[in-house]
Amino acid sequence: MIADVRQFLETLFLAVAAILPIVNPLAGAPVFLVKTSDLTPEERRTVAMRVARYGYALLLASAFVGAYVLDFFGVSIPVVQVAGGLVVSALGWTQLWEDDMTAQTARDAAGVRSRAFYPLTMPLTVGPGSISVAITLGANPSGSARALVMTFAGHAVGLAIVALTIYIVYSKADVVLAKLGRTGALILTRMSAFILLCVGVQIVWNGVRALLKTL
């Protein structure tokens, strides 16, 4: 029993320590702020909850079945990094050059739900980096059925903690938005877009470098 609890806690802490720094909701908060600047505080909290839920589902699916799906299609993690990095780079480039008018998106219920998944959940919050780490965490589980259950439970709870952190940070983002003003939000948009572009290029390079090592 003690060994099971220890394995559960070790798996939980490993999941949080490995995923949370990559997800880094503090870094994603500026983009979240800009992309939800047209919403009310209540609507923004609703979107934050959706992002947390979608992010949790993506990470959980990646940890539990991601490795099997990639293996079925013959896709390697470096390829996922290159493809995902290109998506992140394209999103950052688009945001860098869009004008102030095009920054506003649909405020109807369907538009808000769509915005919550793309781009706020994927690739901004849960991108190729965190997905590849989640796949690695869940790859090749070993041990007895009991140990397997403890591992899965540890991953589930650890990823739930990550999702809760995302919600807390994003739901309080309106406090920052109120102090920025329109000009501050526009400046923040350009800065965060450039950083996002750089992150995407870095992810692509990491994938390319890993692929070059296999030659």
Tab-separated table of C-alpha atoms in Angstrom:
chain	number	residue	atom	x	y	z
A	1	MET	CA	0.000	0.000	0.000
A	2	ILE	CA	2.804	2.415	0.897
A	3	ALA	CA	4.612	1.544	-2.319
A	4	ASP	CA	1.444	2.287	-4.301
A	5	VAL	CA	1.016	5.679	-2.629
A	6	ARG	CA	4.664	6.521	-3.235
A	7	GLN	CA	4.398	5.593	-6.913
A	8	PHE	CA	1.223	7.665	-7.228
A	9	LEU	CA	2.853	10.726	-5.661
A	10	GLU	CA	6.050	10.346	-7.675
A	11	THR	CA	4.075	10.082	-10.920
A	12	LEU	CA	1.919	13.077	-9.933
A	13	PHE	CA	4.894	15.302	-9.116
A	14	LEU	CA	6.716	14.202	-12.268
A	15	ALA	CA	3.712	15.093	-14.440
A	16	VAL	CA	3.368	18.540	-12.867
A	17	ALA	CA	7.113	19.250	-12.944
A	18	ALA	CA	7.450	18.158	-16.567
A	19	ILE	CA	4.319	19.755	-18.058
A	20	LEU	CA	3.666	22.959	-16.095
A	21	PRO	CA	6.908	24.788	-17.053
A	22	ILE	CA	6.235	24.062	-20.737
A	23	VAL	CA	2.548	25.019	-20.628
A	24	ASN	CA	3.551	28.107	-18.600
A	25	PRO	CA	0.168	29.876	-18.356
A	26	LEU	CA	1.894	33.047	-17.155
A	27	ALA	CA	3.575	33.334	-20.552
A	28	GLY	CA	0.304	32.594	-22.360
A	29	ALA	CA	-1.702	35.098	-20.296
A	30	PRO	CA	-0.802	38.145	-22.465
A	31	VAL	CA	-2.120	36.477	-25.622
A	32	PHE	CA	-5.183	35.258	-23.721
A	33	LEU	CA	-5.772	38.831	-22.576
A	34	VAL	CA	-5.612	40.234	-26.093
A	35	LYS	CA	-7.720	37.493	-27.662
A	36	THR	CA	-10.470	37.971	-25.049
A	37	SER	CA	-10.298	41.765	-24.729
A	38	ASP	CA	-13.754	42.092	-26.308
A	39	LEU	CA	-15.386	39.836	-23.710
A	40	THR	CA	-16.879	40.664	-20.338
A	41	PRO	CA	-15.076	39.422	-17.195
A	42	GLU	CA	-17.671	36.673	-16.789
A	43	GLU	CA	-17.282	35.571	-20.409
A	44	ARG	CA	-13.511	35.652	-20.018
A	45	ARG	CA	-13.721	33.337	-16.992
A	46	THR	CA	-15.943	31.002	-19.008
A	47	VAL	CA	-13.363	30.920	-21.795
A	48	ALA	CA	-10.608	30.310	-19.217
A	49	MET	CA	-12.552	27.322	-17.900
A	50	ARG	CA	-12.985	25.969	-21.425
A	51	VAL	CA	-9.280	26.384	-22.158
A	52	ALA	CA	-8.417	24.524	-18.945
A	53	ARG	CA	-10.854	21.708	-19.792
A	54	TYR	CA	-9.714	21.401	-23.398
A	55	GLY	CA	-6.079	21.516	-22.328
A	56	TYR	CA	-6.652	18.796	-19.745
A	57	ALA	CA	-8.372	16.583	-22.318
A	58	LEU	CA	-5.554	17.049	-24.833
A	59	LEU	CA	-2.802	16.335	-22.327
A	60	LEU	CA	-4.646	13.341	-20.858
A	61	ALA	CA	-5.260	11.851	-24.297
A	62	SER	CA	-1.626	12.455	-25.245
A	63	ALA	CA	-0.368	10.733	-22.098
A	64	PHE	CA	-2.675	7.726	-22.343
A	65	VAL	CA	-2.968	6.982	-26.063
A	66	GLY	CA	-0.732	9.483	-27.848
A	67	ALA	CA	2.215	7.120	-28.254
A	68	TYR	CA	-0.021	4.377	-29.688
A	69	VAL	CA	-1.669	6.774	-32.152
A	70	LEU	CA	1.670	8.069	-33.406
A	71	ASP	CA	2.997	4.525	-33.696
A	72	PHE	CA	-0.099	3.467	-35.644
A	73	PHE	CA	0.424	6.230	-38.194
A	74	GLY	CA	4.199	5.869	-38.174
A	75	VAL	CA	4.754	9.432	-36.926
A	76	SER	CA	7.663	10.283	-34.627
A	77	ILE	CA	7.704	12.907	-31.876
A	78	PRO	CA	10.274	15.095	-33.741
A	79	VAL	CA	7.856	15.235	-36.689
A	80	VAL	CA	5.105	16.341	-34.286
A	81	GLN	CA	7.437	19.066	-33.033
A	82	VAL	CA	8.207	20.302	-36.551
A	83	ALA	CA	4.543	20.325	-37.625
A	84	GLY	CA	3.352	21.880	-34.378
A	85	GLY	CA	6.148	24.430	-34.421
A	86	LEU	CA	5.119	25.523	-37.906
A	87	VAL	CA	1.543	26.035	-36.676
A	88	VAL	CA	2.750	28.104	-33.716
A	89	SER	CA	5.034	30.140	-35.985
A	90	ALA	CA	2.212	30.790	-38.458
A	91	LEU	CA	-0.065	31.928	-35.626
A	92	GLY	CA	2.602	34.248	-34.231
A	93	TRP	CA	3.291	35.695	-37.693
A	94	THR	CA	-0.410	36.328	-38.292
A	95	GLN	CA	-0.850	38.061	-34.946
A	96	LEU	CA	2.285	40.132	-35.517
A	97	TRP	CA	0.918	41.722	-38.683
A	98	GLU	CA	-2.845	41.803	-38.117
A	99	ASP	CA	-4.316	45.256	-37.644
A	100	ASP	CA	-6.314	46.377	-34.654
A	101	MET	CA	-9.645	45.769	-36.379
A	102	THR	CA	-8.970	42.178	-37.383
A	103	ALA	CA	-7.902	41.358	-33.840
A	104	GLN	CA	-11.549	41.241	-32.813
A	105	THR	CA	-13.305	37.918	-33.349
A	106	ALA	CA	-16.886	36.705	-33.194
A	107	ARG	CA	-18.587	37.177	-29.837
A	108	ASP	CA	-21.455	34.746	-30.399
A	109	ALA	CA	-21.518	31.486	-28.422
A	110	ALA	CA	-20.110	29.405	-31.283
A	111	GLY	CA	-17.350	31.946	-31.897
A	112	VAL	CA	-16.348	32.001	-28.244
A	113	ARG	CA	-16.242	28.201	-28.065
A	114	SER	CA	-14.181	28.036	-31.245
A	115	ARG	CA	-11.799	30.685	-29.934
A	116	ALA	CA	-11.388	28.779	-26.673
A	117	PHE	CA	-10.036	25.739	-28.515
A	118	TYR	CA	-8.139	27.459	-31.323
A	119	PRO	CA	-5.949	29.321	-30.814
A	120	LEU	CA	-6.226	29.724	-27.018
A	121	THR	CA	-5.977	26.045	-26.071
A	122	MET	CA	-4.049	24.716	-29.031
A	123	PRO	CA	-1.401	25.733	-29.848
A	124	LEU	CA	-1.034	28.661	-27.399
A	125	THR	CA	-1.548	26.847	-24.096
A	126	VAL	CA	-1.106	23.183	-24.976
A	127	GLY	CA	1.308	23.141	-27.880
A	128	PRO	CA	3.597	20.595	-29.523
A	129	GLY	CA	6.132	20.865	-26.713
A	130	SER	CA	3.737	19.936	-23.904
A	131	ILE	CA	1.995	17.307	-26.056
A	132	SER	CA	5.284	15.597	-26.885
A	133	VAL	CA	6.270	15.583	-23.200
A	134	ALA	CA	2.872	14.151	-22.241
A	135	ILE	CA	3.293	11.419	-24.858
A	136	THR	CA	6.737	10.640	-23.460
A	137	LEU	CA	5.371	10.429	-19.904
A	138	GLY	CA	2.747	7.894	-20.923
A	139	ALA	CA	4.897	5.878	-23.323
A	140	ASN	CA	5.796	2.268	-22.574
A	141	PRO	CA	4.185	1.844	-19.132
A	142	SER	CA	5.579	-1.123	-17.250
A	143	GLY	CA	4.841	-3.124	-14.130
A	144	SER	CA	1.811	-4.922	-12.755
A	145	ALA	CA	-1.779	-3.950	-13.390
A	146	ARG	CA	-1.888	-2.302	-9.971
A	147	ALA	CA	1.223	-0.250	-10.716
A	148	LEU	CA	-0.279	0.699	-14.061
A	149	VAL	CA	-3.420	1.996	-12.360
A	150	MET	CA	-1.332	4.054	-9.923
A	151	THR	CA	0.662	5.504	-12.818
A	152	PHE	CA	-2.446	6.451	-14.760
A	153	ALA	CA	-4.057	7.933	-11.651
A	154	GLY	CA	-0.917	9.963	-10.912
A	155	HIS	CA	-0.863	11.333	-14.454
A	156	ALA	CA	-4.577	12.180	-14.321
A	157	VAL	CA	-4.304	14.085	-11.043
A	158	GLY	CA	-1.039	15.784	-12.004
A	159	LEU	CA	-2.488	17.015	-15.283
A	160	ALA	CA	-5.610	18.167	-13.420
A	161	ILE	CA	-3.373	20.355	-11.262
A	162	VAL	CA	-1.841	21.834	-14.423
A	163	ALA	CA	-5.328	22.529	-15.814
A	164	LEU	CA	-6.392	24.171	-12.539
A	165	THR	CA	-3.336	26.425	-12.689
A	166	ILE	CA	-4.245	27.427	-16.245
A	167	TYR	CA	-7.758	28.377	-15.148
A	168	ILE	CA	-6.607	30.393	-12.140
A	169	VAL	CA	-4.046	32.396	-14.137
A	170	TYR	CA	-6.299	33.030	-17.139
A	171	SER	CA	-9.425	33.823	-15.117
A	172	LYS	CA	-7.569	36.577	-13.243
A	173	ALA	CA	-6.140	38.070	-16.431
A	174	ASP	CA	-8.859	40.748	-16.555
A	175	VAL	CA	-7.199	42.487	-13.610
A	176	VAL	CA	-4.145	43.051	-15.798
A	177	LEU	CA	-6.261	44.015	-18.813
A	178	ALA	CA	-8.011	46.781	-16.868
A	179	LYS	CA	-4.657	48.424	-16.159
A	180	LEU	CA	-3.279	48.132	-19.697
A	181	GLY	CA	-5.814	50.120	-21.686
A	182	ARG	CA	-6.227	49.953	-25.471
A	183	THR	CA	-2.706	51.123	-26.329
A	184	GLY	CA	-1.125	48.831	-23.767
A	185	ALA	CA	-3.093	45.871	-25.084
A	186	LEU	CA	-1.940	46.640	-28.634
A	187	ILE	CA	1.706	46.816	-27.540
A	188	LEU	CA	1.251	43.587	-25.602
A	189	THR	CA	-0.200	41.958	-28.709
A	190	ARG	CA	2.852	42.734	-30.815
A	191	MET	CA	5.313	41.679	-28.130
A	192	SER	CA	3.539	38.417	-27.375
A	193	ALA	CA	3.135	37.677	-31.108
A	194	PHE	CA	6.870	38.100	-31.704
A	195	ILE	CA	7.689	35.879	-28.725
A	196	LEU	CA	5.199	33.307	-30.005
A	197	LEU	CA	6.879	33.374	-33.416
A	198	CYS	CA	10.272	32.804	-31.766
A	199	VAL	CA	8.891	29.918	-29.695
A	200	GLY	CA	7.481	28.312	-32.836
A	201	VAL	CA	10.809	28.583	-34.653
A	202	GLN	CA	12.580	27.073	-31.644
A	203	ILE	CA	10.157	24.130	-31.575
A	204	VAL	CA	10.705	23.556	-35.297
A	205	TRP	CA	14.472	23.644	-34.803
A	206	ASN	CA	14.270	21.155	-31.916
A	207	GLY	CA	12.340	18.753	-34.135
A	208	VAL	CA	14.660	19.233	-37.112
A	209	ARG	CA	17.731	18.713	-34.942
A	210	ALA	CA	16.266	15.479	-33.553
A	211	LEU	CA	15.475	14.280	-37.079
A	212	LEU	CA	18.978	15.090	-38.317
A	213	LYS	CA	20.452	12.892	-35.566
A	214	THR	CA	18.562	9.891	-36.988
A	215	LEU	CA	20.236	10.195	-40.406
